[in-house]
C-alpha positions as a Markdown table, in Angstrom:
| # | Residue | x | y | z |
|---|---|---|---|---|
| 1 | Unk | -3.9 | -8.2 | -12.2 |
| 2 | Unk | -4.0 | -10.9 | -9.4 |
| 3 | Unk | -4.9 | -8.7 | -6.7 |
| 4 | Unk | -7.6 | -6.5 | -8.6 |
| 5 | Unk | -10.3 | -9.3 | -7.8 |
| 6 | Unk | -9.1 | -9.8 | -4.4 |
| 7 | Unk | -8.7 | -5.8 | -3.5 |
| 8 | Unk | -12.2 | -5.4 | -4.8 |
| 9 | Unk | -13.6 | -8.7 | -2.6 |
| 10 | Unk | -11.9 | -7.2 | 0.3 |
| 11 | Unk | -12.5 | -3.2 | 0.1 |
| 12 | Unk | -15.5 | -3.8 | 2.7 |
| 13 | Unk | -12.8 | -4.8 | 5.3 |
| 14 | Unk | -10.7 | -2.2 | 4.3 |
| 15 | Unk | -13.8 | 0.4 | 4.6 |
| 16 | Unk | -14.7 | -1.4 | 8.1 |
| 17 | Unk | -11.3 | -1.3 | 9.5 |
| 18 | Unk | -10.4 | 2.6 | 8.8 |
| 19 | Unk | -14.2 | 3.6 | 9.7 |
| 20 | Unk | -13.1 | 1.4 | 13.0 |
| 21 | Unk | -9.5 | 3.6 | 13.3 |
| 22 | Unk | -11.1 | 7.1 | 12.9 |
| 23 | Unk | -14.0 | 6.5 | 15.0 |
| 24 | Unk | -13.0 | 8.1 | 18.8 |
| 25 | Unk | -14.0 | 6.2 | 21.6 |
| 26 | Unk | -16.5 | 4.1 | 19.9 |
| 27 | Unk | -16.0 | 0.5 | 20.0 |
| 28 | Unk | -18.3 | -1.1 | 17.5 |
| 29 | Unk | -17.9 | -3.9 | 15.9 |
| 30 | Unk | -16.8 | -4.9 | 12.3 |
| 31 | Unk | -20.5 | -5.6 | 11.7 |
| 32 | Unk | -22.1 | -2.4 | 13.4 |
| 33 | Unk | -19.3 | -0.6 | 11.7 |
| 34 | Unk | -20.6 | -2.5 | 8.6 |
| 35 | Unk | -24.2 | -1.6 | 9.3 |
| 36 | Unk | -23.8 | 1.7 | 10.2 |
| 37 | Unk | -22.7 | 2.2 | 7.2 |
| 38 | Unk | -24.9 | 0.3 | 5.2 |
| 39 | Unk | -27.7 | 2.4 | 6.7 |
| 40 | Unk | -26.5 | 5.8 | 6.3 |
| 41 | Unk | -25.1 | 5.2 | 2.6 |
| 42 | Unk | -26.3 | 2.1 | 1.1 |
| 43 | Unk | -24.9 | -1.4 | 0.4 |
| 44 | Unk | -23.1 | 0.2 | -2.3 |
| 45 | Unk | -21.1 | 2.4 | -0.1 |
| 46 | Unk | -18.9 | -0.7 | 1.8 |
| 47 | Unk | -16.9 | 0.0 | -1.6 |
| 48 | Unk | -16.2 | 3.4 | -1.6 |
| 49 | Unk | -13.2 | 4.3 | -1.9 |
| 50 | Unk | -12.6 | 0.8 | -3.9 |
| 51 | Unk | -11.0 | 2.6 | -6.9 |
| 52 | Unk | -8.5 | 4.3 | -5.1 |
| 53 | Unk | -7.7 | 1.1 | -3.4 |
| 54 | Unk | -7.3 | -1.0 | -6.7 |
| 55 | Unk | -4.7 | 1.8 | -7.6 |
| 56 | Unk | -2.9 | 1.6 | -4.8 |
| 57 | Unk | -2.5 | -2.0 | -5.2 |
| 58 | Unk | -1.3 | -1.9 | -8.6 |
| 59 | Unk | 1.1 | 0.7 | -7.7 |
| 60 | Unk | 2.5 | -1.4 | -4.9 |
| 61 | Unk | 3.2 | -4.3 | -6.8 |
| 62 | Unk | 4.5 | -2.0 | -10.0 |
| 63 | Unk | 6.9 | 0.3 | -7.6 |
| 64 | Unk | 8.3 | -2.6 | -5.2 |
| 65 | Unk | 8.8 | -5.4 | -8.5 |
| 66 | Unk | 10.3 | -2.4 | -10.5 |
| 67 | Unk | 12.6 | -1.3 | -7.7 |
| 68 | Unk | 13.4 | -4.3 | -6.5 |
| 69 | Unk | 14.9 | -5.8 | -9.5 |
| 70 | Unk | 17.1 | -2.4 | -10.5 |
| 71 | Unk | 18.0 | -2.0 | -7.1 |
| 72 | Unk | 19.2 | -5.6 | -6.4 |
| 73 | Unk | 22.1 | -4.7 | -9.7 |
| 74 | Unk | 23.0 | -1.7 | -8.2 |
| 75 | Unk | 23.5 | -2.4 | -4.3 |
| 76 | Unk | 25.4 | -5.9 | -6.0 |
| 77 | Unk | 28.0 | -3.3 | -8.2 |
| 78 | Unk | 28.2 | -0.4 | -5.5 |
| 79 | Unk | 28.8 | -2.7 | -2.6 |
| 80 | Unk | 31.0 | -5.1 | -5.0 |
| 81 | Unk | 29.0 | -8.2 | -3.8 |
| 82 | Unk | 27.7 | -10.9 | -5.4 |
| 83 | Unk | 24.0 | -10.6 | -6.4 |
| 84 | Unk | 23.0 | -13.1 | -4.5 |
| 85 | Unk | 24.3 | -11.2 | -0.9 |
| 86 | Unk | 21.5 | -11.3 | 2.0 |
| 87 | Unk | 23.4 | -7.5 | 2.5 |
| 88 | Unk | 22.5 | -7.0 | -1.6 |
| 89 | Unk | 19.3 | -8.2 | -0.8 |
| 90 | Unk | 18.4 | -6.3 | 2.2 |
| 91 | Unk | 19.3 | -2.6 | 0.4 |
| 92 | Unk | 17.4 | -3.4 | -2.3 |
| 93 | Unk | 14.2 | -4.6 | -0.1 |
| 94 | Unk | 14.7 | -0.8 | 1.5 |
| 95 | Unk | 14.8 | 0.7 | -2.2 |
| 96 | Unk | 11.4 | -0.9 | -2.9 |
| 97 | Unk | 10.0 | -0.1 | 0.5 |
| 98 | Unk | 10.9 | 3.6 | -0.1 |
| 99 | Unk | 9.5 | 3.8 | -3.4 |
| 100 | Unk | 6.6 | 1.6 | -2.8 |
| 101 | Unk | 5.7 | 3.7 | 0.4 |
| 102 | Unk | 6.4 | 6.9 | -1.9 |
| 103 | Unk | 4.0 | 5.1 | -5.1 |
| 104 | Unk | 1.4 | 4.4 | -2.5 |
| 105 | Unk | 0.9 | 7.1 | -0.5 |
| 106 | Unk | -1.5 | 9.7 | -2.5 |
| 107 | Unk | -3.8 | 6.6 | -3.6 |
| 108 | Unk | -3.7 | 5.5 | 0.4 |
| 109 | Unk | -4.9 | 9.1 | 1.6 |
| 110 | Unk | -7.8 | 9.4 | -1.8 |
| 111 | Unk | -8.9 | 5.8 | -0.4 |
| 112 | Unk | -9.0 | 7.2 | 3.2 |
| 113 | Unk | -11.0 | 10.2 | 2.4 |
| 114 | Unk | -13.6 | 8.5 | -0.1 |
| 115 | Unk | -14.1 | 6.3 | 3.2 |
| 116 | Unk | -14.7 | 8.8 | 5.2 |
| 117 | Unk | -17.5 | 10.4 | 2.7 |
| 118 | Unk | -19.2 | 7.7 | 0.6 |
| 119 | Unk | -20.4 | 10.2 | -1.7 |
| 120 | Unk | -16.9 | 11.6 | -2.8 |
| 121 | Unk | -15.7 | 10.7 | -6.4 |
| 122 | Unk | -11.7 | 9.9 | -6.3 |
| 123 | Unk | -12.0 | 13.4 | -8.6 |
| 124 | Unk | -13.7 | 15.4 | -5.1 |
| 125 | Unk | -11.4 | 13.6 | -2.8 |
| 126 | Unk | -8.3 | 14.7 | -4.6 |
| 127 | Unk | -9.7 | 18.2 | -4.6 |
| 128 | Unk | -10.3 | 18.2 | -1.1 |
| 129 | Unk | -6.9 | 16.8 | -0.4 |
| 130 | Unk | -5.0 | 19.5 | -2.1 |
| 131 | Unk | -7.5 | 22.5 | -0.9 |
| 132 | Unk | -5.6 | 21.4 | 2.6 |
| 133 | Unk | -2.2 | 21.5 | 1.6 |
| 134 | Unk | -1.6 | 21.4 | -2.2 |
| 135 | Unk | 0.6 | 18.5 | -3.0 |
| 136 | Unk | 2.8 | 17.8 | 0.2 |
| 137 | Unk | -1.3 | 16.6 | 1.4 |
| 138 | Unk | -1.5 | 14.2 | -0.7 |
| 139 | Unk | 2.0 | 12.6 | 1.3 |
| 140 | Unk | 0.2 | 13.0 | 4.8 |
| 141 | Unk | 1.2 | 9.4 | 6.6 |
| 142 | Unk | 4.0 | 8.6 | 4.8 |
| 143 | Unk | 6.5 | 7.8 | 7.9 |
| 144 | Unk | 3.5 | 5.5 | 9.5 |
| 145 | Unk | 2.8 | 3.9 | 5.8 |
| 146 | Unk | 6.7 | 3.4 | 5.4 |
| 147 | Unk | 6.8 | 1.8 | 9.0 |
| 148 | Unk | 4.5 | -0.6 | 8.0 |
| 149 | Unk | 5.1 | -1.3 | 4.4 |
| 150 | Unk | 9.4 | -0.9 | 5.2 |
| 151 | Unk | 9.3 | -4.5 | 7.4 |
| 152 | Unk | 6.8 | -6.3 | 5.6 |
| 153 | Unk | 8.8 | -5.6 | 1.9 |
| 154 | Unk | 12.2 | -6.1 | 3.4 |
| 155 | Unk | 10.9 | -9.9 | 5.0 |
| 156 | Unk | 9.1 | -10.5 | 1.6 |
| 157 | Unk | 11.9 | -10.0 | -0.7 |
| 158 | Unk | 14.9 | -11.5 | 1.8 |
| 159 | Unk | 12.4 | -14.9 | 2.5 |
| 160 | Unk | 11.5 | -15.1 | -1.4 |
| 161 | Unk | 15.2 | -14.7 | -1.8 |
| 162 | Unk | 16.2 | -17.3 | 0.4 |
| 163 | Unk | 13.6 | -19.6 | -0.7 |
| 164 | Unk | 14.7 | -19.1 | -4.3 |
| 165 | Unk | 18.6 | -19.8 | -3.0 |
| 166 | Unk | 17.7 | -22.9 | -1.5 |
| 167 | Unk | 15.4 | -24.5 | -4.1 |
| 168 | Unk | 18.3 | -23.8 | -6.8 |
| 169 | Unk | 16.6 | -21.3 | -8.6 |
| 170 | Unk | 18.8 | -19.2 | -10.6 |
| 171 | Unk | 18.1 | -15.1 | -10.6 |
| 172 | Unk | 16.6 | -13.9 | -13.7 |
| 173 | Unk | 19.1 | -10.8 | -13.3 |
């Protein structure tokens, strides 16, 4: 619920920086990106694509939380290691990164394509994603998506786990 207000307060950047990314050889700035858009589409339209973007950040959170926490008991009895392993830690960072990447994915491509087109409706954009290539489509960019979210969840959960360690915080599992 924490990142809703923030997601929404930020889906201009968002909308700025993948206009940026798919424009070729332009090199506008955020603001001309900004006002470019503004122009053509309305105020309004620096949020399109802001539903699909508060989706994918609930599902984040929901998949790499959810994961996490299962996968940490797992990786602890299949590798026989104490829970609180950096090696227990690590393979259960990698779970969440794979399902968070997997969770994310078709809400990261609807966002991408409401972007693109302002006047799409998440209901259009899914249509026009599956005209292309029925579901697999909706999975476009998952290796790039995994290379970024992979790291990022892997750092996150081994630093909140050492931090926990040290401060003498016991695991809730």
């Amino acid at each position: 619920a924490g990142g809703a207000p923030a997601g929404r307060a930020a889906a201009p950047l968002d909308l700025v920086r993948t206009r940026q990314a798919a424009e070729r050889g332009a090199n506008m700035s955020g603001w001309r990106t900004a006002g470019s858009v503004t122009d053509r589409h309305g105020f309004l339209a620096l949020w399109a694509g802001s539903s699909a973007l508060l989706v994918r950040i609930a599902l984040l959170n929901v998949s790499q939380l959810l994961t996490y926490d299962k996968a940490r008991v797992e990786a602890a009895q299949w590798l026989d290691l104490p829970g609180d392993s950096v090696l227990v830690h690590a393979c259960a960072s990698g779970a969440a990164g794979l399902a968070a990447t997997t969770a994310t994915c078709p809400a990261e491509n609807v966002k991408t394509v409401i972007q693109s087109a302002p006047a799409l409706t998440v209901r259009l954009a899914c249509r026009r994603i599956y005209s292309v290539g029925k579901l697999p489509a909706f999975f476009r960019g998952w290796v790039p998506l995994f290379a970024k979210l992979g790291p990022h969840t892997l750092l996150v959960f081994l630093i909140l786990e050492q931090l926990r360690l040290h401060m003498g915080i016991e695991a809730t599992i």
